[in-house]
Tab-separated table of N, CA and C in Angstrom:
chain	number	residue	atom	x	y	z
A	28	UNK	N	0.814	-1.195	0.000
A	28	UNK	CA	0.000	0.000	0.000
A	28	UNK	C	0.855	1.256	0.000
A	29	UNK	N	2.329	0.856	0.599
A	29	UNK	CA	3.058	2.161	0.262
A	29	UNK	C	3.174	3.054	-0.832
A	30	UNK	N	3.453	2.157	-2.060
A	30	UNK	CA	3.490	2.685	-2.976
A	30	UNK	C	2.363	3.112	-4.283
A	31	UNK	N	1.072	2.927	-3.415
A	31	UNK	CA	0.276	2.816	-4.505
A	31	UNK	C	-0.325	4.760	-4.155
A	32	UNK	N	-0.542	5.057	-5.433
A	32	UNK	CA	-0.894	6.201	-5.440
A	32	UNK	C	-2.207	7.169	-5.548
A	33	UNK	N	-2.241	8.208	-5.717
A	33	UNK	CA	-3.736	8.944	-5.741
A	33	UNK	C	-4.534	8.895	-7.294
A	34	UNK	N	-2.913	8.676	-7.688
A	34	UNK	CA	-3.435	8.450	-9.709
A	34	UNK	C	-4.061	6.930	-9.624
A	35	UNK	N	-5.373	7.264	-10.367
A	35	UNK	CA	-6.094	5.771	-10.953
A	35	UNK	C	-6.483	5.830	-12.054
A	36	UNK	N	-6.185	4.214	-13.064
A	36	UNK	CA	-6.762	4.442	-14.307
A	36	UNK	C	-7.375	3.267	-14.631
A	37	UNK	N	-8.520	3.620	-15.221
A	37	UNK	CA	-9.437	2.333	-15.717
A	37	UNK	C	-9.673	2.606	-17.352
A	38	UNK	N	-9.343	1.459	-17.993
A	38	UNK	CA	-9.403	1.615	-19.436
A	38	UNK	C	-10.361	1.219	-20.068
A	39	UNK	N	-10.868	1.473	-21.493
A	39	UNK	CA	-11.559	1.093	-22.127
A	39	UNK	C	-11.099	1.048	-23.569
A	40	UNK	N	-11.902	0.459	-24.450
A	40	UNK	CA	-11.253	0.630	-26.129
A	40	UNK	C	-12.783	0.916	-26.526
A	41	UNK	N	-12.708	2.053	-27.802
A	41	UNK	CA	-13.868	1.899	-28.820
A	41	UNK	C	-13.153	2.181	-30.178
A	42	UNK	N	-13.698	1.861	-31.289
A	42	UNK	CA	-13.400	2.045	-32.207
A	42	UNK	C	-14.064	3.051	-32.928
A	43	UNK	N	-13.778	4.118	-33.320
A	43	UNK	CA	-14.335	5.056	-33.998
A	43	UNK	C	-13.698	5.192	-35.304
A	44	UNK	N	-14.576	5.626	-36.591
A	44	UNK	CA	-14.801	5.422	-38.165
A	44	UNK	C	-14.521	7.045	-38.378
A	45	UNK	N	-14.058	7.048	-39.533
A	45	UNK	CA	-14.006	8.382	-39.945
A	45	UNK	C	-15.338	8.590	-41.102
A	46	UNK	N	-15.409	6.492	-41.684
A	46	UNK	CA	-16.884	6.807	-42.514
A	46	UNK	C	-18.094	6.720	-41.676
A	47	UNK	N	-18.696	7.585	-41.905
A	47	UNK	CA	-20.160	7.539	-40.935
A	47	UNK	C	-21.440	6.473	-41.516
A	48	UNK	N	-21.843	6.429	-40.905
A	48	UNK	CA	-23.248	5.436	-40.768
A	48	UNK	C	-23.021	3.763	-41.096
A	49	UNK	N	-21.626	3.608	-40.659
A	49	UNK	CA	-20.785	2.091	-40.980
A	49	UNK	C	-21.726	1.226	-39.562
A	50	UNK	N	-22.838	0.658	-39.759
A	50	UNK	CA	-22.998	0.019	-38.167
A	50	UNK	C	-22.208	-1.356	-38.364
A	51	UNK	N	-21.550	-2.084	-39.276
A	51	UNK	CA	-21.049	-3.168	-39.683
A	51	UNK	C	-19.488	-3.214	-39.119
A	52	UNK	N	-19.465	-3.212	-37.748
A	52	UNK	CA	-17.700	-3.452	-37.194
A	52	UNK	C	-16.492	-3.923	-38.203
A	53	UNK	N	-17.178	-5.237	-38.890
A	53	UNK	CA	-16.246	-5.652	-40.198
A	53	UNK	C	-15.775	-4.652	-41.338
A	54	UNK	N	-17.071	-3.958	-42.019
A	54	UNK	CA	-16.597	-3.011	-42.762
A	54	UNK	C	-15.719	-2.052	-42.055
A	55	UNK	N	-15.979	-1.268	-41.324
A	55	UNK	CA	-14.939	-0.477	-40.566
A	55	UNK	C	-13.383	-1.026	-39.872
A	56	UNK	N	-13.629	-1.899	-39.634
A	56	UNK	CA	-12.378	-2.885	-39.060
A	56	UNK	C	-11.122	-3.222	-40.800
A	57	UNK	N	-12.044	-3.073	-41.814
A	57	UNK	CA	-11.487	-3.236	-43.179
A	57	UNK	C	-11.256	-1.893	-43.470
A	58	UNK	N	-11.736	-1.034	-43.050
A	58	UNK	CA	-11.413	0.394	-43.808
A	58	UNK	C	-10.068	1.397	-43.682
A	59	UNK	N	-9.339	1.565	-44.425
A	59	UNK	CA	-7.761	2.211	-44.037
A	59	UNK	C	-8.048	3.613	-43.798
A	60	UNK	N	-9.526	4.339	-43.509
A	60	UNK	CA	-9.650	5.528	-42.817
A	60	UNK	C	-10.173	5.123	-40.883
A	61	UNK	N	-9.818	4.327	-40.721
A	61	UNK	CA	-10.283	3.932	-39.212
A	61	UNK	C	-9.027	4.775	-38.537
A	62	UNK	N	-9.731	4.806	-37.594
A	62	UNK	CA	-8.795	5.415	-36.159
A	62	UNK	C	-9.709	5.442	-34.934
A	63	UNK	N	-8.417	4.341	-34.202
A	63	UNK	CA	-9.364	3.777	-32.818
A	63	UNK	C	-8.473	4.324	-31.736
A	64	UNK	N	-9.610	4.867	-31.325
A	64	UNK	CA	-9.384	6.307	-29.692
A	64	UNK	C	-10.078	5.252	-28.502
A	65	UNK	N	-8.989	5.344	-27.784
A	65	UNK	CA	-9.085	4.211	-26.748
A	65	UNK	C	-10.029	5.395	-25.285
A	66	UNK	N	-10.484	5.389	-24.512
A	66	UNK	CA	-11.054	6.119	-23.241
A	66	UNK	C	-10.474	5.770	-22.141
A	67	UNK	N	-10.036	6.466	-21.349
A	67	UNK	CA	-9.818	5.811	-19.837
A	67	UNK	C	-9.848	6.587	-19.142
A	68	UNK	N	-10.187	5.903	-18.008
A	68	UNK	CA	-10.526	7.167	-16.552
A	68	UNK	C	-9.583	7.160	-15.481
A	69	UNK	N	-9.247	8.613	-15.509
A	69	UNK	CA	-7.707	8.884	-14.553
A	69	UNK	C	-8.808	9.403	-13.077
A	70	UNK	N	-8.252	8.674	-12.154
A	70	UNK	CA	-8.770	9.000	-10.621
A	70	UNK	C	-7.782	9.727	-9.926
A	71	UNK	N	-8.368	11.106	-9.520
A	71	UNK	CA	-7.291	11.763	-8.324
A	71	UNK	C	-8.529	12.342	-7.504
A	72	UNK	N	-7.574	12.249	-6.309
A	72	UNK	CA	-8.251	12.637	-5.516
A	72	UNK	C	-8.172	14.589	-5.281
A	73	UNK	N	-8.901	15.336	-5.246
A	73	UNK	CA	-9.134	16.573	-5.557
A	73	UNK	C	-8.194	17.230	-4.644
A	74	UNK	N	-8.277	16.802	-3.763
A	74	UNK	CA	-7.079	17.651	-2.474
A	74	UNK	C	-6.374	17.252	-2.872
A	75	UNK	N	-5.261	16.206	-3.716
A	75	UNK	CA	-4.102	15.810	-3.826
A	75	UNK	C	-4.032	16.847	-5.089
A	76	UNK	N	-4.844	16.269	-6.273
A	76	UNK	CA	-4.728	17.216	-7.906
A	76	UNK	C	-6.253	17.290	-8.020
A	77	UNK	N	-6.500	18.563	-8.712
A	77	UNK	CA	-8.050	18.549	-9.053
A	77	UNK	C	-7.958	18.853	-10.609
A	78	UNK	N	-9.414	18.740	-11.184
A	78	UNK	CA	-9.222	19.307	-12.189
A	78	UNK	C	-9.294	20.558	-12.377
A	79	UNK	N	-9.176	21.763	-11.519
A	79	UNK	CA	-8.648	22.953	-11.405
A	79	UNK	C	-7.211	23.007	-11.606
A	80	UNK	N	-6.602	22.533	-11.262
A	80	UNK	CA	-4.735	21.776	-10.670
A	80	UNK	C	-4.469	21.902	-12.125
A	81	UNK	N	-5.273	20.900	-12.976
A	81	UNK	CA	-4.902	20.457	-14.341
A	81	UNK	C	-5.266	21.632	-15.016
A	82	UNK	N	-6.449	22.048	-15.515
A	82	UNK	CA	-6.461	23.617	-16.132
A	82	UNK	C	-5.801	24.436	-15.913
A	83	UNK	N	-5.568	24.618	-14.702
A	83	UNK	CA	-4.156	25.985	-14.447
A	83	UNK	C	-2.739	25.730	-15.694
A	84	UNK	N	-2.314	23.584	-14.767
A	84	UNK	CA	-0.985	23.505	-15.093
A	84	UNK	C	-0.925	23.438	-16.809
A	85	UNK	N	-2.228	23.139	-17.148
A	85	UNK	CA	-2.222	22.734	-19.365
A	85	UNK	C	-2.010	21.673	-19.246
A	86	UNK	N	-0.931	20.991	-18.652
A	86	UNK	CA	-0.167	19.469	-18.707
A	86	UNK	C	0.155	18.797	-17.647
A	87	UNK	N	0.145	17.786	-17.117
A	87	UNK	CA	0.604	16.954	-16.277
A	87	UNK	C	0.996	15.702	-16.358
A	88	UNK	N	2.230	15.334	-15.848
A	88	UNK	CA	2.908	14.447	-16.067
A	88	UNK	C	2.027	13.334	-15.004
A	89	UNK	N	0.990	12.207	-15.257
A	89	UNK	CA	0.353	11.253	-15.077
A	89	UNK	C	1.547	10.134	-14.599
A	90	UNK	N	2.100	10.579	-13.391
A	90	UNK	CA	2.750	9.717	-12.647
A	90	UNK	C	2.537	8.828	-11.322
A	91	UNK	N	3.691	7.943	-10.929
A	91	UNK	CA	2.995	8.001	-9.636
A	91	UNK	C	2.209	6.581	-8.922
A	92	UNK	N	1.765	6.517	-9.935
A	92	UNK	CA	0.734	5.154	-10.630
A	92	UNK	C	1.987	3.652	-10.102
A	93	UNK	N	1.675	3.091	-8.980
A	93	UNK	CA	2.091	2.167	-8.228
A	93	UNK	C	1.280	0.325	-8.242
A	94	UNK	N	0.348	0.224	-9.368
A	94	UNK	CA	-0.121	-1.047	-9.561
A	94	UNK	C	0.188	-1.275	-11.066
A	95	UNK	N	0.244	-2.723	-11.241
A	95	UNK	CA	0.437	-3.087	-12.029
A	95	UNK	C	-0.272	-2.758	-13.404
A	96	UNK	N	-1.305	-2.931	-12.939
A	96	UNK	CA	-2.327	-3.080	-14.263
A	96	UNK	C	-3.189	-2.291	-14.665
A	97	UNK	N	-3.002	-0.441	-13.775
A	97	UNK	CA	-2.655	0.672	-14.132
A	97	UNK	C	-1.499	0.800	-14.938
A	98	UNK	N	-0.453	0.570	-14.360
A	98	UNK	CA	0.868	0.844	-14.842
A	98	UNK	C	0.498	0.337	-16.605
A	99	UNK	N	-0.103	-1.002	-17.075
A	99	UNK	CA	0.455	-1.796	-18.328
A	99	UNK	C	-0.785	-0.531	-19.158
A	100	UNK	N	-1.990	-0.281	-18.037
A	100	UNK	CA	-2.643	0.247	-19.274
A	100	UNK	C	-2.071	2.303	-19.535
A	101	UNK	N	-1.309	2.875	-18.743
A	101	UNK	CA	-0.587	3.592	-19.234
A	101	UNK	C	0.203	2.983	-20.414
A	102	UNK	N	0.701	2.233	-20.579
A	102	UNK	CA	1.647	1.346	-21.623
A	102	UNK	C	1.205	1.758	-22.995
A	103	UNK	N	-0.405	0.961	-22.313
A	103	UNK	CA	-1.044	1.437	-24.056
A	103	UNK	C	-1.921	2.264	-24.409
A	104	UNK	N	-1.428	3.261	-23.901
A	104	UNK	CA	-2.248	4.735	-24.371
A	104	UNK	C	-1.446	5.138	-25.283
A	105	UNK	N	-1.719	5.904	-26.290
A	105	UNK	CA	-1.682	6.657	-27.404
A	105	UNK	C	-2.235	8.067	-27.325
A	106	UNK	N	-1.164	8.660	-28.603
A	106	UNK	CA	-1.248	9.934	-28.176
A	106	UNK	C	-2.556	10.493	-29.212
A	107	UNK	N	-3.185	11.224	-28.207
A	107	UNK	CA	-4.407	11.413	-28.470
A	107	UNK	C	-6.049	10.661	-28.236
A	108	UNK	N	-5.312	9.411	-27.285
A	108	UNK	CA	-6.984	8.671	-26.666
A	108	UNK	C	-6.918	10.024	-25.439
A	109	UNK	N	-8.450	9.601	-25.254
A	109	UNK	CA	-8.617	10.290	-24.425
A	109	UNK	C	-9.286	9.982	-22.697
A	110	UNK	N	-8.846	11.019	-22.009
A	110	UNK	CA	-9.083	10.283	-20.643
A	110	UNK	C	-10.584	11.007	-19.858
A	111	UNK	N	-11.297	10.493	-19.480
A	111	UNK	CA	-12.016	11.215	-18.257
A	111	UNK	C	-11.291	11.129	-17.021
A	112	UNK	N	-11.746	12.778	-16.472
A	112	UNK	CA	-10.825	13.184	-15.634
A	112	UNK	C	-11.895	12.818	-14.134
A	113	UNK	N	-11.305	12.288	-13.327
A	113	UNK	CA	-12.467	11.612	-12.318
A	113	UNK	C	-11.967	11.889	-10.931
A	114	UNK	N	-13.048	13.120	-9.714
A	114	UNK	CA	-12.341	12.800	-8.557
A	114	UNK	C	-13.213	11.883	-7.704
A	115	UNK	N	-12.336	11.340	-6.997
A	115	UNK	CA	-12.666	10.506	-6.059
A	115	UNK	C	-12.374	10.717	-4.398
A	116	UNK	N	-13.071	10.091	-3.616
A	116	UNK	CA	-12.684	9.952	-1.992
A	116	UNK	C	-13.296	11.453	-1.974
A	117	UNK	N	-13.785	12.203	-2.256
A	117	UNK	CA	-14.318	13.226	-1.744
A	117	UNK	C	-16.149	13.110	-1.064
A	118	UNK	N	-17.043	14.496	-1.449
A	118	UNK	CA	-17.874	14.287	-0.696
A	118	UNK	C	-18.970	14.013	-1.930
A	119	UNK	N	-19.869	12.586	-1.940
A	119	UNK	CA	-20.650	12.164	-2.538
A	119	UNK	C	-21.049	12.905	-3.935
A	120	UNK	N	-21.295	14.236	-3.343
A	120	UNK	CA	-21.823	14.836	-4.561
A	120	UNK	C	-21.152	15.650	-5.724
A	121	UNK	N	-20.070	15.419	-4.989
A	121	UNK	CA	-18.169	15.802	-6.306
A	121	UNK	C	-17.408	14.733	-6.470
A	122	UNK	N	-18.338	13.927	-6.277
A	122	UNK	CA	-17.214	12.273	-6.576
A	122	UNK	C	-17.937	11.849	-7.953
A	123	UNK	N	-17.176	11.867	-8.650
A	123	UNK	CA	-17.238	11.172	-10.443
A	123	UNK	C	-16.781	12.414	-11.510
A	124	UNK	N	-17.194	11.868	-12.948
A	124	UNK	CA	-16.155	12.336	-13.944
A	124	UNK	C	-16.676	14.172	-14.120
A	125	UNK	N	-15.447	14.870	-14.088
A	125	UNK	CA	-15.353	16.182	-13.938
A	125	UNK	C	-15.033	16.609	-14.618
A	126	UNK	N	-14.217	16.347	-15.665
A	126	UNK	CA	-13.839	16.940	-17.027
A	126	UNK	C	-12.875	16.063	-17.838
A	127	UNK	N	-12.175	16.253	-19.001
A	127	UNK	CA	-11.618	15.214	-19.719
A	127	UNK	C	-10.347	15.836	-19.780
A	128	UNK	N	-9.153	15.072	-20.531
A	128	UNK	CA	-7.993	15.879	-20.670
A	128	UNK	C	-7.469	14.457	-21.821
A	129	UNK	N	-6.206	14.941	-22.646
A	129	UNK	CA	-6.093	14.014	-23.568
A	129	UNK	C	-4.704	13.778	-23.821
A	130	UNK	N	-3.921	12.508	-23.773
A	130	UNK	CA	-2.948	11.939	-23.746
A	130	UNK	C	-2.155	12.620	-24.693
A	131	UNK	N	-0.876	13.327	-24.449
A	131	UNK	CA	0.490	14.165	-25.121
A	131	UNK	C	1.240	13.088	-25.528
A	132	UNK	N	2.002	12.602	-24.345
A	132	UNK	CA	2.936	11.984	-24.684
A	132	UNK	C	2.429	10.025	-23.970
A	133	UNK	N	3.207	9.525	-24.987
A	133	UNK	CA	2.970	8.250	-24.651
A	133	UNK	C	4.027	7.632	-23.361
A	134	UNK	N	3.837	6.842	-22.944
A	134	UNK	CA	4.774	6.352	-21.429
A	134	UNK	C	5.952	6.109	-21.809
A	135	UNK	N	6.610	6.654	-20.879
A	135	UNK	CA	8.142	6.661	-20.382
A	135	UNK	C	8.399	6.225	-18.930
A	136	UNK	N	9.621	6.169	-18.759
A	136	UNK	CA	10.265	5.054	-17.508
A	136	UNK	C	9.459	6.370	-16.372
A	137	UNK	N	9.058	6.151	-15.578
A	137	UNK	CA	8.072	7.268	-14.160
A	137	UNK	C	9.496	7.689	-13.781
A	138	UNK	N	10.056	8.645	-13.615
A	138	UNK	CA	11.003	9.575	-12.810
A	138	UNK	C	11.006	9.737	-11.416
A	139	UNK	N	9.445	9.701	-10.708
A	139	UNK	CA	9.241	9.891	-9.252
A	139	UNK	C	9.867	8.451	-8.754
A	140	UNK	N	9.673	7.507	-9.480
A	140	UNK	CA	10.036	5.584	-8.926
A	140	UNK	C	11.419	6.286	-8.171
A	141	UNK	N	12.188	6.884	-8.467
A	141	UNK	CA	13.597	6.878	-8.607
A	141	UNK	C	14.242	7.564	-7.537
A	142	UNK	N	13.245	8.761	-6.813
A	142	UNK	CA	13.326	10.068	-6.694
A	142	UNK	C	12.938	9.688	-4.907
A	143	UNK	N	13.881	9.629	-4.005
A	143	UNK	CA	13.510	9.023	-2.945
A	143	UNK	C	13.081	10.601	-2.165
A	144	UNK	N	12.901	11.951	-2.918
A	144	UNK	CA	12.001	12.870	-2.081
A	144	UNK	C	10.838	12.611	-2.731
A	145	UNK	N	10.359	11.913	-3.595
A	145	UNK	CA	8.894	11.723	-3.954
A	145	UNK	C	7.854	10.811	-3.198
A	146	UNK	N	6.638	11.439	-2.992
A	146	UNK	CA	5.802	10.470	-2.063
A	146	UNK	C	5.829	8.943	-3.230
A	147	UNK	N	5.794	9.054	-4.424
A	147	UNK	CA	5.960	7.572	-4.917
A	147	UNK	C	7.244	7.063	-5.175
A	148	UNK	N	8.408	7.395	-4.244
A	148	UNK	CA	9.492	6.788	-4.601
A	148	UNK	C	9.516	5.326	-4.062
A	149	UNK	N	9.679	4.389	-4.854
A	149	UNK	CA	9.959	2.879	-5.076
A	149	UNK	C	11.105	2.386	-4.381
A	150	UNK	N	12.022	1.925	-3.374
A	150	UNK	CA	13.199	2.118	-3.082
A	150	UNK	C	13.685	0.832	-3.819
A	151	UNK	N	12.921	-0.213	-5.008
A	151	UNK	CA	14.118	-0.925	-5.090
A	151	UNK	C	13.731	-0.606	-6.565
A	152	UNK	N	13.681	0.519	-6.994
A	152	UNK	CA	13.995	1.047	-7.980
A	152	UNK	C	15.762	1.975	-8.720
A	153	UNK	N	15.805	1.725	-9.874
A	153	UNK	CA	17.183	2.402	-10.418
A	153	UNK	C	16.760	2.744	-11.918
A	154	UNK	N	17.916	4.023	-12.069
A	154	UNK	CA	17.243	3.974	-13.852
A	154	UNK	C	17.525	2.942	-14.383
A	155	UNK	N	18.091	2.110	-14.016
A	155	UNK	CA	18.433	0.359	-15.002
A	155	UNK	C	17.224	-0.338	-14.860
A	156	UNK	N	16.109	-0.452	-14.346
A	156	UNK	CA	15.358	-0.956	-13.301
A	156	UNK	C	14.077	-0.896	-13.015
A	157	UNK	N	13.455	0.677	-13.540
A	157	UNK	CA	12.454	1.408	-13.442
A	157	UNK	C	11.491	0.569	-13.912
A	158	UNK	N	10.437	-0.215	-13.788
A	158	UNK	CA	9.223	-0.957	-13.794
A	158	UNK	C	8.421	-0.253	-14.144
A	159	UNK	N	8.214	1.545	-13.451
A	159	UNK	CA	7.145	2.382	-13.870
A	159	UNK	C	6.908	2.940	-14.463
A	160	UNK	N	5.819	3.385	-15.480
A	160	UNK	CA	5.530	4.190	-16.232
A	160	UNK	C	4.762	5.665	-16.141
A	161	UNK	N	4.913	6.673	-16.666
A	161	UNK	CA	3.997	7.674	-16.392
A	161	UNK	C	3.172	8.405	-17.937
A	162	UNK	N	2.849	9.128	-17.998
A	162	UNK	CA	2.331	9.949	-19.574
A	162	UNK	C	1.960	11.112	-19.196
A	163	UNK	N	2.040	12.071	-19.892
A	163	UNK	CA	1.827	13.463	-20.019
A	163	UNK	C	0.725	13.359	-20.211
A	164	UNK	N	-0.547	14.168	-19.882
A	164	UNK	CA	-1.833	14.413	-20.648
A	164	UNK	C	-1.971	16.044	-20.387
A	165	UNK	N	-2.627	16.041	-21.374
A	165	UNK	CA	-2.985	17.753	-21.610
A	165	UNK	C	-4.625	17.925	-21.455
A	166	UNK	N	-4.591	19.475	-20.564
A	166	UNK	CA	-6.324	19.417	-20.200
A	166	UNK	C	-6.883	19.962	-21.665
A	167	UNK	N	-8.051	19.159	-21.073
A	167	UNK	CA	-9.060	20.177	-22.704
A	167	UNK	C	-9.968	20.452	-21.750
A	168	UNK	N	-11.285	20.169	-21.402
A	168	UNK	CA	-12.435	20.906	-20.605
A	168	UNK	C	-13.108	20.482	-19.220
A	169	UNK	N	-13.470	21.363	-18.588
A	169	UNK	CA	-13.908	20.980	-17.304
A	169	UNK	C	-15.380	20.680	-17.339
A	170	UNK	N	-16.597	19.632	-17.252
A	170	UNK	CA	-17.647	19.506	-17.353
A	170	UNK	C	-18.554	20.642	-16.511
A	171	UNK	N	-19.640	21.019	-16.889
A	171	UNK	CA	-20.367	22.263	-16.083
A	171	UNK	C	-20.978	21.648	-14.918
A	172	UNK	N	-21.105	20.170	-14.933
A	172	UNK	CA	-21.775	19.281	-13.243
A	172	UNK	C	-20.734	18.150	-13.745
A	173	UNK	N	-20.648	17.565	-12.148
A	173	UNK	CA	-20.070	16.189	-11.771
A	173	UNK	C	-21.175	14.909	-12.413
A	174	UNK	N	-20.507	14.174	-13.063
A	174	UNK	CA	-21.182	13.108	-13.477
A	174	UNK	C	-20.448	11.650	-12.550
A	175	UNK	N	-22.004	11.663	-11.737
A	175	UNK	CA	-21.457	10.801	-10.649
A	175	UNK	C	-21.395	9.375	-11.079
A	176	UNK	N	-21.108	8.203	-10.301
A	176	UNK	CA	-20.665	7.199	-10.501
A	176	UNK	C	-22.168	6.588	-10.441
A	177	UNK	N	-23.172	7.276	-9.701
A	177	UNK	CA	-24.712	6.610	-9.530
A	177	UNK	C	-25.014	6.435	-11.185
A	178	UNK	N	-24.930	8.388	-11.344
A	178	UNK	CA	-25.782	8.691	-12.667
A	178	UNK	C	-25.122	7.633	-14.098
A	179	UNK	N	-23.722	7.361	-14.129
A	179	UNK	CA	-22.993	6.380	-14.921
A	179	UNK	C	-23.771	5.137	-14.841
A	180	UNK	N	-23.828	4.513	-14.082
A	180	UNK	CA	-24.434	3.399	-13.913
A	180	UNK	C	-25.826	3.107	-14.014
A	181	UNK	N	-26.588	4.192	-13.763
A	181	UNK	CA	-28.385	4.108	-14.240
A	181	UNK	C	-27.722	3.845	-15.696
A	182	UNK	N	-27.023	5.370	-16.285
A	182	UNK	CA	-27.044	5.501	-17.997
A	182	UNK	C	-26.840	3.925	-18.470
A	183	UNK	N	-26.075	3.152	-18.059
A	183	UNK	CA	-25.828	1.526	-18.201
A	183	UNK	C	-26.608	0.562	-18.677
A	184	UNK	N	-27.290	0.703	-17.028
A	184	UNK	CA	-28.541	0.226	-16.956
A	184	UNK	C	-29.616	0.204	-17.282
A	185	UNK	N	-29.861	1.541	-18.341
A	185	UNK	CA	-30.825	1.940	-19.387
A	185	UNK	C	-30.466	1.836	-20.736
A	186	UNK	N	-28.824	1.282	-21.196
A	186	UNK	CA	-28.727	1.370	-23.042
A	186	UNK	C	-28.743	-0.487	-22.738
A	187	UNK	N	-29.160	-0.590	-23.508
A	187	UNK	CA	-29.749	-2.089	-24.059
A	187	UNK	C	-28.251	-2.734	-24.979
């Protein structure tokens, strides 16, 4: 638990068409105008980073990230999927997705692993060694209401 951090990410894949009204996955899966924008949801907790934090800074280096299978799906982000920006551990009615922001740079070795003044420093970490990954993402917009984790899950529970 030491090392696990305030950054969380949960992934998803969709495939999006540049030809419209394709409902046939095959045809589009055949088409050399495809481009597939993956989604994933970055969790911080608002007192640690908010998405105020992120609009100020433009960019943030998406580090930090201390589990595995966070860590692999930083791996496979691409530049330009995009993330919902999500806080969590706060008070019920500011907990869920708050605005989006969209992947710069793709993952590199995490710098904090290394960095024994960082709250995520790793101690049996080295730059020979580094296991972790981090990514740049850049903000784009802050949503005008919190879209809570309830209201996500009705929407679910209502598309067929």
């Amino acid at each position: 638990a030491a090392f696990l951090s305030n950054h969380k990410i949960v992934m998803s894949k969709r495939l999006h068409s540049t030809l419209k009204g394709h409902a046939d996955d095959d045809a589009i899966k055949s088409s050399k105008s495809k481009i597939y924008t993956q989604y994933f949801l970055l969790k911080s907790e608002p007192d640690a980073y908010s998405i105020t934090n992120m609009q100020e800074d433009k960019t943030e280096e998406w580090d930090g990230v201390r589990n595995y299978q966070a860590r692999n799906f930083l791996r496979s982000m691409n530049v330009d999927d995009r993330c919902f920006f999500y806080h969590s551990k706060t008070k019920p009615a500011l907990t869920g997705i708050v605005g989006t922001v969209r992947v710069a740079r793709t993952a590199q070795p995490d710098p904090s692993a290394c960095d024994p003044k960082s709250d995520y420093y790793d101690p049996k970490c080295t730059d020979e060694t580094n296991k972790w990954s981090s990514v740049l993402v850049e903000y784009e917009q802050t949503c005008p209401v919190v879209l809570t984790l309830k209201e996500i899950k009705q929407e679910a529970a209502n598309d067929p």
